[in-house]
Short mmCIF file of C-alpha atoms in Angstrom, two decimals:
data_model
loop_
_atom_site.label_atom_id
_atom_site.label_comp_id
_atom_site.label_asym_id
_atom_site.label_seq_id
_atom_site.Cartn_x
_atom_site.Cartn_y
_atom_site.Cartn_z
CA UNK O 532 97.45 101.19 53.50
CA UNK O 533 97.81 98.74 56.29
CA UNK O 534 96.38 99.65 59.62
CA UNK O 535 98.47 100.28 62.72
CA UNK O 536 96.86 98.15 65.53
CA UNK O 537 97.26 99.62 68.99
CA UNK O 538 95.58 96.72 70.74
CA UNK O 539 95.88 93.06 69.61
CA UNK O 540 94.19 90.23 71.37
CA UNK O 541 95.14 86.74 70.25
CA UNK O 542 93.69 83.45 71.46
CA UNK O 543 92.42 84.98 74.64
CA UNK O 544 90.52 82.71 77.07
CA UNK O 545 89.07 83.71 80.43
CA UNK O 546 87.49 81.39 82.91
CA UNK O 547 85.82 81.66 86.25
CA UNK O 548 86.48 78.46 88.12
CA UNK O 549 85.50 75.82 85.62
CA UNK O 550 83.34 77.96 83.55
CA UNK O 551 84.87 79.41 80.41
CA UNK O 552 83.49 82.90 79.71
CA UNK O 553 85.87 83.75 76.90
CA UNK O 554 86.92 81.05 74.51
CA UNK O 555 90.06 81.56 72.42
CA UNK O 556 89.04 84.88 70.77
CA UNK O 557 91.28 87.09 68.62
CA UNK O 558 90.70 90.59 67.35
CA UNK O 559 92.59 93.77 66.98
CA UNK O 560 91.79 97.45 67.42
CA UNK O 561 93.19 99.85 64.84
CA UNK O 562 94.62 103.10 66.24
CA UNK O 563 92.21 106.01 66.16
CA UNK O 564 89.14 103.98 65.49
CA UNK O 565 85.94 103.00 67.30
CA UNK O 566 85.66 99.30 67.68
CA UNK O 567 82.65 97.67 69.24
CA UNK O 568 81.96 94.27 70.72
CA UNK O 569 78.21 93.55 70.73
CA UNK O 570 76.41 90.52 72.00
CA UNK O 571 73.83 89.26 74.48
CA UNK O 572 74.19 88.93 78.27
CA UNK O 573 76.88 86.44 79.19
CA UNK O 574 78.58 86.47 75.87
CA UNK O 575 81.82 87.25 77.41
CA UNK O 576 82.15 90.93 76.42
CA UNK O 577 82.73 92.34 79.82
CA UNK O 578 85.13 89.54 80.69
CA UNK O 579 87.22 90.39 77.67
CA UNK O 580 87.58 94.04 78.73
CA UNK O 581 88.25 93.03 82.33
CA UNK O 582 90.98 90.70 81.13
CA UNK O 583 92.58 93.38 78.92
CA UNK O 584 92.81 95.70 81.93
CA UNK O 585 93.99 93.01 84.28
CA UNK O 586 91.06 92.75 86.55
CA UNK O 587 90.68 88.98 85.55
CA UNK O 588 93.69 86.82 84.82
CA UNK O 589 93.55 85.45 81.35
CA UNK O 590 93.64 81.66 81.36
CA UNK O 591 95.49 81.67 78.01
CA UNK O 592 96.33 83.96 75.19
CA UNK O 593 98.12 87.22 74.61
CA UNK O 594 97.02 90.92 74.91
CA UNK O 595 99.49 93.25 73.09
CA UNK O 596 99.15 96.94 73.61
CA UNK O 597 101.35 98.98 71.21
CA UNK O 598 103.49 95.91 70.99
CA UNK O 599 103.82 95.33 74.61
CA UNK O 600 102.37 92.23 76.35
CA UNK O 601 99.85 93.10 79.02
CA UNK O 602 98.67 89.60 80.04
CA UNK O 603 100.01 89.01 83.63
CA UNK O 604 100.64 92.61 84.58
CA UNK O 605 98.79 94.21 87.40
CA UNK O 606 95.93 96.62 86.71
CA UNK O 607 97.81 99.69 87.87
CA UNK O 608 100.79 98.85 85.60
CA UNK O 609 98.38 98.41 82.65
CA UNK O 610 96.52 101.59 83.31
CA UNK O 611 99.79 103.44 83.54
CA UNK O 612 100.63 102.37 79.94
CA UNK O 613 97.68 104.45 78.68
CA UNK O 614 94.70 102.04 78.46
CA UNK O 615 91.72 102.43 80.71
CA UNK O 616 88.28 101.06 81.21
CA UNK O 617 85.11 102.93 82.09
CA UNK O 618 83.48 100.09 84.08
CA UNK O 619 80.05 98.77 83.79
CA UNK O 620 77.48 100.48 86.01
CA UNK O 621 79.61 103.74 86.02
CA UNK O 622 81.19 103.05 89.39
CA UNK O 623 82.04 106.68 90.27
CA UNK O 624 83.24 107.14 93.85
CA UNK O 625 80.02 108.28 95.52
CA UNK O 626 81.86 109.64 98.64
CA UNK O 627 84.13 111.88 96.56
CA UNK O 628 83.18 115.14 95.02
CA UNK O 629 82.84 115.43 91.20
CA UNK O 630 86.16 117.33 91.10
CA UNK O 631 87.89 114.74 93.24
CA UNK O 632 86.54 111.99 90.96
CA UNK O 633 88.23 113.76 88.05
CA UNK O 634 91.35 114.17 89.99
CA UNK O 635 91.63 110.60 90.99
CA UNK O 636 91.24 109.61 87.39
CA UNK O 637 94.68 111.28 86.93
CA UNK O 638 96.06 109.54 90.04
CA UNK O 639 99.22 108.36 88.31
CA UNK O 640 99.95 111.67 86.74
CA UNK O 641 102.38 114.10 88.32
CA UNK O 642 101.96 116.98 86.01
CA UNK O 643 99.54 119.85 86.15
CA UNK O 644 95.89 118.86 85.83
CA UNK O 645 94.12 122.20 85.38
CA UNK O 646 94.11 122.12 81.60
CA UNK O 647 92.64 118.63 81.42
CA UNK O 648 90.07 119.37 84.08
CA UNK O 649 89.00 122.25 81.99
CA UNK O 650 88.94 120.11 78.87
CA UNK O 651 86.70 117.52 80.53
CA UNK O 652 84.47 120.37 81.88
CA UNK O 653 84.12 121.67 78.36
CA UNK O 654 83.01 118.29 77.19
CA UNK O 655 80.60 117.94 80.03
CA UNK O 656 79.39 121.28 81.14
CA UNK O 657 77.07 119.72 83.74
CA UNK O 658 80.11 118.43 85.68
CA UNK O 659 81.51 121.78 86.03
CA UNK O 660 78.31 123.14 87.52
CA UNK O 661 78.33 120.26 90.02
CA UNK O 662 82.03 120.03 90.74
CA UNK O 663 81.60 120.31 94.55
CA UNK O 664 78.70 118.02 94.81
CA UNK O 665 79.35 114.41 96.00
CA UNK O 666 79.29 112.13 93.02
CA UNK O 667 76.73 109.91 94.71
CA UNK O 668 74.12 112.65 94.33
CA UNK O 669 74.37 112.87 90.53
CA UNK O 670 71.83 111.35 88.27
CA UNK O 671 72.60 108.25 86.30
CA UNK O 672 73.43 110.15 83.05
CA UNK O 673 75.63 112.58 84.95
CA UNK O 674 77.47 109.81 86.64
CA UNK O 675 78.14 108.20 83.24
CA UNK O 676 79.49 111.52 82.07
CA UNK O 677 81.64 111.60 85.13
CA UNK O 678 82.85 108.10 84.67
CA UNK O 679 83.93 108.88 81.09
CA UNK O 680 85.55 112.20 82.18
CA UNK O 681 87.32 110.48 84.97
CA UNK O 682 88.78 107.98 82.50
CA UNK O 683 89.80 110.76 80.13
CA UNK O 684 91.88 112.43 82.95
CA UNK O 685 94.48 109.74 82.71
CA UNK O 686 95.05 110.83 79.06
CA UNK O 687 94.65 107.29 77.75
CA UNK O 688 95.45 106.38 74.13
CA UNK O 689 92.74 103.62 74.35
CA UNK O 690 89.54 103.95 76.32
CA UNK O 691 87.37 100.94 76.79
CA UNK O 692 83.74 101.40 77.78
CA UNK O 693 81.61 98.69 79.18
CA UNK O 694 77.90 99.35 78.45
CA UNK O 695 77.94 103.16 78.76
CA UNK O 696 74.32 103.34 77.76
CA UNK O 697 73.00 100.89 80.46
CA UNK O 698 70.15 102.14 82.41
CA UNK O 699 70.02 105.52 80.72
CA UNK O 700 67.08 107.38 79.13
CA UNK O 701 67.20 107.35 75.28
CA UNK O 702 67.96 111.03 74.99
CA UNK O 703 70.92 110.64 77.45
CA UNK O 704 72.14 107.65 75.48
CA UNK O 705 72.34 109.83 72.39
CA UNK O 706 74.37 112.36 74.43
CA UNK O 707 76.72 109.58 75.49
CA UNK O 708 77.26 108.35 71.98
CA UNK O 709 77.88 111.93 70.78
CA UNK O 710 80.47 112.34 73.46
CA UNK O 711 82.11 109.00 72.32
CA UNK O 712 82.39 110.26 68.77
CA UNK O 713 83.76 113.58 69.97
CA UNK O 714 86.38 111.83 72.12
CA UNK O 715 87.30 109.73 69.20
CA UNK O 716 87.57 112.74 66.94
CA UNK O 717 90.14 114.05 69.36
CA UNK O 718 92.34 111.10 68.80
CA UNK O 719 91.44 108.55 71.44
CA UNK O 720 90.91 104.96 70.31
CA UNK O 721 87.70 103.49 71.59
CA UNK O 722 86.82 99.92 72.36
CA UNK O 723 83.17 99.83 73.12
CA UNK O 724 81.05 96.98 74.59
CA UNK O 725 77.37 97.33 74.14
CA UNK O 726 74.04 95.59 74.20
CA UNK O 727 72.45 98.55 72.51
CA UNK O 728 73.70 97.17 69.10
CA UNK O 729 71.98 99.78 67.01
CA UNK O 730 73.77 102.70 68.54
CA UNK O 731 77.05 100.93 68.84
CA UNK O 732 77.12 99.70 65.23
CA UNK O 733 76.30 103.31 63.94
CA UNK O 734 79.20 104.64 65.93
CA UNK O 735 81.70 101.93 65.08
CA UNK O 736 84.30 101.66 62.39
CA UNK O 737 84.76 98.00 63.12
CA UNK O 738 82.47 95.62 65.00
CA UNK O 739 82.56 92.15 66.40
CA UNK O 740 79.70 90.01 67.52
CA UNK O 741 80.25 87.73 70.55
CA UNK O 742 78.13 84.77 71.38
CA UNK O 743 78.80 82.39 74.33
CA UNK O 744 82.48 83.38 74.59
CA UNK O 745 83.31 83.34 70.95
CA UNK O 746 83.48 85.88 68.19
CA UNK O 747 80.90 84.71 65.61
CA UNK O 748 80.89 87.64 63.13
CA UNK O 749 82.78 90.69 62.23
CA UNK O 750 82.73 93.55 59.80
CA UNK O 751 82.46 97.24 59.55
CA UNK O 752 79.62 98.91 61.58
CA UNK O 753 77.55 99.57 58.53
CA UNK O 754 78.01 96.05 57.11
CA UNK O 755 76.73 94.56 60.32
CA UNK O 756 73.86 97.05 60.57
CA UNK O 757 72.71 95.75 57.06
CA UNK O 758 73.29 92.10 57.97
CA UNK O 759 70.00 90.13 58.24
CA UNK O 760 71.10 87.80 61.04
CA UNK O 761 72.25 90.75 63.01
CA UNK O 762 68.96 92.57 62.43
CA UNK O 763 66.97 89.66 63.65
CA UNK O 764 69.15 88.90 66.66
CA UNK O 765 70.08 92.25 67.99
CA UNK O 766 68.24 94.97 66.20
CA UNK O 767 64.70 93.54 66.78
CA UNK O 768 63.83 93.37 63.09
CA UNK O 769 62.45 90.25 61.63
CA UNK O 770 64.07 88.61 58.60
CA UNK O 771 62.51 89.19 55.39
CA UNK P 173 80.75 116.49 145.29
CA UNK P 174 82.85 119.54 145.32
CA UNK P 175 83.86 121.44 142.17
CA UNK P 176 87.52 120.39 142.64
CA UNK P 177 86.81 116.71 142.84
CA UNK P 178 84.48 117.07 139.79
CA UNK P 179 87.24 118.79 137.87
CA UNK P 180 89.60 116.04 138.84
CA UNK P 181 87.19 113.35 137.46
CA UNK P 182 86.55 115.35 134.41
CA UNK P 183 90.29 115.65 133.64
CA UNK P 184 90.87 111.91 134.28
CA UNK P 185 87.86 111.06 132.07
CA UNK P 186 89.06 113.12 129.21
CA UNK P 187 92.55 111.76 129.39
CA UNK P 188 91.51 108.15 129.58
CA UNK P 189 89.13 108.94 126.78
CA UNK P 190 92.03 110.37 124.71
CA UNK P 191 93.87 107.12 125.08
CA UNK P 192 90.80 105.20 123.86
CA UNK P 193 90.53 107.58 121.06
CA UNK P 194 94.16 106.91 119.84
CA UNK P 195 93.45 103.19 119.68
CA UNK P 196 89.97 103.59 118.29
CA UNK P 197 91.28 105.57 115.33
CA UNK P 198 93.26 102.43 114.35
CA UNK P 199 90.12 100.35 114.38
CA UNK P 200 88.09 102.71 112.46
CA UNK P 201 90.56 103.45 109.69
CA UNK P 202 91.18 99.75 109.08
CA UNK P 203 87.44 99.17 109.18
CA UNK P 204 86.89 102.14 106.76
CA UNK P 205 89.19 100.77 104.16
CA UNK P 206 88.92 96.95 104.45
CA UNK P 207 85.55 96.53 106.31
CA UNK P 208 87.60 94.41 108.73
CA UNK P 209 87.50 94.59 112.42
CA UNK P 210 91.13 94.16 113.15
CA UNK P 211 90.96 92.03 116.33
CA UNK P 212 94.75 92.04 116.58
CA UNK P 213 94.85 95.83 117.01
CA UNK P 214 94.77 95.62 120.87
CA UNK P 215 97.56 93.11 120.76
CA UNK P 216 99.63 95.37 118.56
CA UNK P 217 99.23 97.91 121.32
CA UNK P 218 100.41 95.30 123.79
CA UNK P 219 103.48 94.50 121.71
CA UNK P 220 104.34 98.28 121.57
CA UNK P 221 104.44 98.25 125.37
CA UNK P 222 106.84 95.35 125.43
CA UNK P 223 109.04 96.97 122.79
CA UNK P 224 109.38 99.90 125.06
CA UNK P 225 110.32 97.76 128.05
CA UNK P 226 113.02 96.08 125.89
CA UNK P 227 114.26 99.31 124.50
CA UNK P 228 114.60 101.17 127.77
CA UNK P 229 115.12 98.44 130.37
CA UNK P 230 117.01 95.86 128.34
CA UNK P 231 118.96 98.02 126.07
CA UNK P 232 119.23 101.04 128.26
CA UNK P 233 118.15 103.50 125.57
CA UNK P 234 117.18 107.03 126.45
CA UNK P 235 113.45 107.69 126.26
CA UNK P 236 113.66 110.13 123.42
CA UNK P 237 115.35 107.54 121.19
CA UNK P 238 113.19 104.68 122.48
CA UNK P 239 109.85 106.38 121.70
CA UNK P 240 110.40 107.00 117.91
CA UNK P 241 112.06 103.53 117.69
CA UNK P 242 109.11 101.65 119.18
CA UNK P 243 106.71 103.55 117.12
CA UNK P 244 108.68 102.46 114.03
CA UNK P 245 108.86 98.86 115.18
CA UNK P 246 105.09 98.86 115.93
CA UNK P 247 104.36 100.28 112.44
CA UNK P 248 106.50 97.48 111.01
CA UNK P 249 104.71 94.89 113.07
CA UNK P 250 101.28 96.28 111.98
CA UNK P 251 102.25 96.18 108.29
CA UNK P 252 103.78 92.72 108.68
CA UNK P 253 100.49 91.48 110.22
CA UNK P 254 98.60 92.99 107.30
CA UNK P 255 100.96 91.38 104.82
CA UNK P 256 100.74 87.97 106.34
CA UNK P 257 97.29 87.61 107.74
CA UNK P 258 95.05 89.85 105.61
CA UNK P 259 96.63 90.48 102.32
CA UNK P 260 96.44 86.81 101.11
CA UNK P 261 92.71 87.02 101.89
CA UNK P 262 91.96 90.03 99.90
CA UNK P 263 89.58 88.29 97.46
CA UNK P 264 88.22 85.87 100.13
CA UNK P 265 84.77 86.41 101.77
CA UNK P 266 84.80 88.83 104.67
CA UNK P 267 84.21 86.06 107.18
CA UNK P 268 87.53 84.49 106.34
CA UNK P 269 89.58 87.66 106.99
CA UNK P 270 87.69 88.19 110.20
CA UNK P 271 88.60 84.77 111.42
CA UNK P 272 92.15 85.44 110.33
CA UNK P 273 92.12 88.64 112.50
CA UNK P 274 90.94 86.63 115.49
CA UNK P 275 93.74 84.04 114.86
CA UNK P 276 96.32 86.84 114.54
CA UNK P 277 95.12 88.21 117.92
CA UNK P 278 95.45 84.80 119.66
CA UNK P 279 98.89 84.34 117.97
CA UNK P 280 100.31 87.57 119.19
CA UNK P 281 98.89 87.05 122.76
CA UNK P 282 100.27 83.50 122.98
CA UNK P 283 103.52 84.44 121.40
CA UNK P 284 103.96 87.20 124.04
CA UNK P 285 103.12 84.77 126.81
CA UNK P 286 105.61 82.22 125.37
CA UNK P 287 108.48 84.81 124.81
CA UNK P 288 108.01 87.22 127.72
CA UNK P 289 106.12 85.00 130.25
CA UNK P 290 102.70 85.92 131.69
CA UNK P 291 104.33 87.72 134.62
CA UNK P 292 103.53 91.44 134.51
CA UNK P 293 106.47 93.75 133.86
CA UNK P 294 106.66 97.39 134.87
CA UNK P 295 106.49 99.99 132.13
CA UNK P 296 109.61 102.28 132.21
CA UNK P 297 108.91 105.53 134.01
CA UNK P 298 108.89 108.59 131.78
CA UNK P 299 109.41 111.45 134.18
CA UNK P 300 108.06 114.27 131.95
CA UNK P 301 104.82 112.27 131.54
CA UNK P 302 104.26 110.96 134.98
CA UNK P 303 105.21 114.01 136.98
CA UNK P 304 102.35 115.22 139.20
CA UNK P 305 101.27 118.85 138.75
CA UNK P 306 98.95 120.70 141.18
CA UNK P 307 96.65 123.54 140.08
CA UNK P 308 94.55 124.64 143.00
CA UNK P 309 93.23 121.51 144.65
CA UNK P 310 93.33 119.55 141.44
CA UNK P 311 96.34 117.37 141.06
CA UNK P 312 97.16 115.40 137.95
CA UNK P 313 100.03 113.78 136.00
CA UNK P 314 101.34 115.64 132.99
CA UNK P 315 100.10 112.83 130.72
CA UNK P 316 96.51 113.71 131.63
CA UNK P 317 96.94 116.94 129.70
CA UNK P 318 99.32 115.83 127.12
CA UNK P 319 97.01 113.03 125.99
CA UNK P 320 93.97 115.19 124.89
CA UNK P 321 96.19 117.79 123.33
CA UNK P 322 98.06 115.27 121.34
CA UNK P 323 94.79 113.64 120.22
CA UNK P 324 93.50 116.98 119.03
CA UNK P 325 96.62 117.57 116.93
CA UNK P 326 96.60 114.06 115.58
CA UNK P 327 92.86 114.39 114.60
CA UNK P 328 93.59 117.63 112.77
CA UNK P 329 96.56 116.08 110.98
CA UNK P 330 94.55 112.90 110.01
CA UNK P 331 91.62 115.03 108.73
CA UNK P 332 94.02 117.03 106.62
CA UNK P 333 95.62 113.75 105.30
CA UNK P 334 92.25 112.15 104.41
CA UNK P 335 90.54 115.10 102.97
CA UNK P 336 93.22 117.18 101.33
CA UNK P 337 96.01 114.89 100.09
CA UNK P 338 96.35 112.58 97.19
CA UNK P 339 96.95 109.62 99.47
CA UNK P 340 93.79 110.51 101.44
CA UNK P 341 91.80 110.68 98.28
CA UNK P 342 93.09 107.26 97.34
CA UNK P 343 92.17 105.97 100.80
CA UNK P 344 88.64 107.22 100.39
CA UNK P 345 88.41 105.80 96.90
CA UNK P 346 89.81 102.31 98.00
CA UNK P 347 87.41 102.29 100.91
CA UNK P 348 84.43 102.46 98.56
CA UNK P 349 85.50 100.32 95.65
CA UNK P 350 88.73 98.25 95.35
CA UNK P 351 88.29 97.38 91.64
CA UNK P 352 87.53 100.91 90.38
CA UNK P 353 90.36 102.24 92.59
CA UNK P 354 92.65 99.79 90.74
CA UNK P 355 91.38 101.17 87.44
CA UNK P 356 92.49 104.57 88.50
CA UNK P 357 96.02 103.16 88.76
CA UNK P 358 95.94 103.24 92.55
CA UNK P 359 98.17 100.46 94.10
CA UNK P 360 95.50 99.36 96.63
CA UNK P 361 97.99 97.27 98.65
CA UNK P 362 100.11 100.30 99.30
CA UNK P 363 97.18 102.35 100.40
CA UNK P 364 96.02 99.53 102.76
CA UNK P 365 99.58 99.19 104.10
CA UNK P 366 99.71 102.92 104.79
CA UNK P 367 96.35 102.63 106.70
CA UNK P 368 97.80 99.86 108.86
CA UNK P 369 100.98 101.88 109.38
CA UNK P 370 99.01 104.87 110.67
CA UNK P 371 96.76 102.74 112.92
CA UNK P 372 99.67 100.94 114.39
CA UNK P 373 101.71 104.03 114.87
CA UNK P 374 98.83 105.58 116.82
CA UNK P 375 98.54 102.41 118.93
CA UNK P 376 102.26 102.78 119.77
CA UNK P 377 101.73 106.43 120.75
CA UNK P 378 98.76 105.30 122.85
CA UNK P 379 100.84 102.69 124.49
CA UNK P 380 103.46 105.28 125.65
CA UNK P 381 100.68 107.44 127.26
CA UNK P 382 98.98 104.39 128.64
CA UNK P 383 102.26 103.15 130.26
CA UNK P 384 102.46 106.45 132.05
CA UNK P 385 99.05 105.90 133.62
CA UNK P 386 98.89 102.06 134.02
CA UNK P 387 102.40 100.78 134.38
CA UNK P 388 101.60 97.04 134.31
CA UNK P 389 102.47 95.16 131.08
CA UNK P 390 101.39 91.73 130.34
CA UNK P 391 100.43 89.56 127.32
CA UNK P 392 96.67 90.05 127.65
CA UNK P 393 96.81 93.80 128.51
CA UNK P 394 95.63 94.70 125.05
CA UNK P 395 92.35 92.63 125.29
CA UNK P 396 90.16 94.94 127.29
CA UNK P 397 91.45 98.30 125.92
CA UNK P 398 91.20 96.68 122.42
CA UNK P 399 87.54 95.70 123.05
CA UNK P 400 86.58 99.04 124.56
CA UNK P 401 88.27 101.04 121.83
CA UNK P 402 86.40 98.96 119.28
CA UNK P 403 83.19 99.85 121.16
CA UNK P 404 84.38 103.55 121.05
CA UNK P 405 84.85 103.26 117.27
CA UNK P 406 81.44 101.76 116.75
CA UNK P 407 79.83 104.24 119.13
CA UNK P 408 81.25 107.18 117.21
CA UNK P 409 80.32 105.62 113.88
CA UNK P 410 82.81 102.98 112.53
CA UNK P 411 84.81 104.22 109.57
CA UNK P 412 84.60 107.80 110.73
CA UNK P 413 87.82 109.26 112.31
CA UNK P 414 86.39 112.13 114.35
CA UNK P 415 83.67 109.65 115.44
CA UNK P 416 86.28 107.34 116.89
CA UNK P 417 87.79 110.26 118.87
CA UNK P 418 84.40 111.39 120.08
CA UNK P 419 83.48 107.78 120.94
CA UNK P 420 86.69 107.29 122.84
CA UNK P 421 86.28 110.51 124.82
CA UNK P 422 82.62 109.78 125.60
CA UNK P 423 83.50 106.27 126.77
CA UNK P 424 86.44 107.43 128.95
CA UNK P 425 84.42 110.21 130.53
CA UNK P 426 81.39 107.95 131.01
CA UNK P 427 83.39 105.22 132.68
CA UNK P 428 85.16 107.67 135.04
CA UNK P 429 81.93 109.48 135.91
CA UNK P 430 80.19 106.29 136.54
CA UNK P 431 82.75 105.33 139.14
CA UNK P 432 82.76 108.85 140.56
CA UNK P 433 79.07 109.26 141.03
CA UNK P 434 78.18 105.70 141.84
CA UNK P 435 81.19 104.28 143.81
CA UNK P 436 79.05 101.14 144.39
CA UNK P 437 79.21 100.36 140.63
CA UNK P 438 83.06 100.41 140.54
CA UNK P 439 83.08 96.75 139.67
CA UNK P 440 80.98 97.50 136.62
CA UNK P 441 83.35 99.98 135.05
CA UNK P 442 84.23 97.73 132.18
CA UNK P 443 80.67 96.73 131.65
CA UNK P 444 79.86 100.33 130.99
CA UNK P 445 81.38 100.26 127.58
CA UNK P 446 79.34 97.25 126.47
CA UNK P 447 76.11 98.72 127.81
CA UNK P 448 76.81 101.80 125.88
CA UNK P 449 77.47 99.65 122.73
CA UNK P 450 74.16 97.74 123.04
CA UNK P 451 72.22 100.97 123.58
CA UNK P 452 73.79 102.62 120.63
CA UNK P 453 73.32 99.69 118.29
CA UNK P 454 69.59 99.73 119.30
CA UNK P 455 69.08 103.46 118.97
CA UNK P 456 71.51 104.47 116.23
CA UNK P 457 73.19 101.67 114.55
CA UNK P 458 75.38 103.90 112.36
CA UNK P 459 76.98 105.43 115.44
CA UNK P 460 77.06 109.12 116.50
CA UNK P 461 78.77 110.45 113.40
CA UNK P 462 78.17 107.44 111.15
CA UNK P 463 77.55 108.41 107.65
CA UNK P 464 74.28 107.76 105.83
CA UNK P 465 75.07 106.15 102.59
CA UNK P 466 74.20 108.33 99.65
CA UNK P 467 75.03 105.77 97.07
CA UNK P 468 72.87 105.85 94.01
CA UNK P 469 72.74 102.61 92.10
#
């Protein structure tokens, strides 16, 4: 059975001034799967996500979402199509309450939100308890939950996450990954960028390794977990 | 000083303060969202006064048509200013946009001098604002009472807009984080334009009330009120709307009382604002109602 790809990136390049952060990469995200991009700092992972959602203008290449070209569109137009990004460092609005943060995630929607607010609160019971608190007063883990919940409020078909485990305690990281799997189980396609390669590969159906702006390796999550080079470079295990 | 005279000064102070408040709101809202001190705001106020003169004196419009019309024109001018002088610099360092604001201010002042000449013109008389009313021994123009009442209503309206509407929520989001606001699907340019529209509209309303008190209109008339209202906004806590109103009223009252109690200091009337600013910056740099940042990184 051939896979249906919801997101297809071909020959994408992104540069900042003269510096090329992403060099001619191509990959595709099958509908309903978890795909991860792993790699070290500065490998171009975040730039790739930012280009997909229109925060950086691609220097070249094409980004197709459900067959539609996204390159060149403005961020609000891209988000409206049903693809969203949970940004690196969470970036919840500290001056808005938890509930307002969820509501603003659904900014483009005009229908009733109460059902989805309930759904997100079921996923993250902590947010419900704190719905009247300003988001700036939440702990790091709670802010990450809120950032994911906020993204879910737009009812995306693809959700991209940039380092959701960054700066969180190991037990909280486990919680974040459980949620990622749960969201995916409910039918949302996930493109995950991580430095925590171990966790990301365990969660992923398909994985790509980025190094200095290029994709150097790909395979299923389990394949890469078993790969000796990956073990040495990203999982902290020495080669036999 | 008798009670009557004190009441007279109190009323005057509050009403001048209300005018400052109207203009200060424009500064504070724009600062809140763009972190920009819109130096051209006082000149937008000046242009609104000229619009009124043209509408009423040159085109012979009745006041009740002229007022909404000049508010509309001023709103358009404010949005045009944002479009041409600030929007192209959205991604530029803050200093560039600041310099652009100073440039826009000079441009408007000199354009007005060139087009309308530097000779002061008289603001059209609006009888139902300038009429003098006596209560006991206190006499005042109607505008003296209208201004503070109007400011209270506007403040309530704005607080509702900012805290309880979707647009207001978007404004608060944009004010913290452009990029993440974009990720929510917010069209930040629309939100910023709306902010300029509100600020400019209030400057126009302020100019009508101002004209009823001080009828001389000239190209540099916006400079001193502009500076003072900026001080008022900083004093109240820049970015904070009730703060701007409070700052405006404290400034207006302070100025009036200074002159009332120390007639010898009349010449220092304008200096009062800046002394207040310096003291405030030394004692409480965030302003009276300035928010403490609760950001957690």
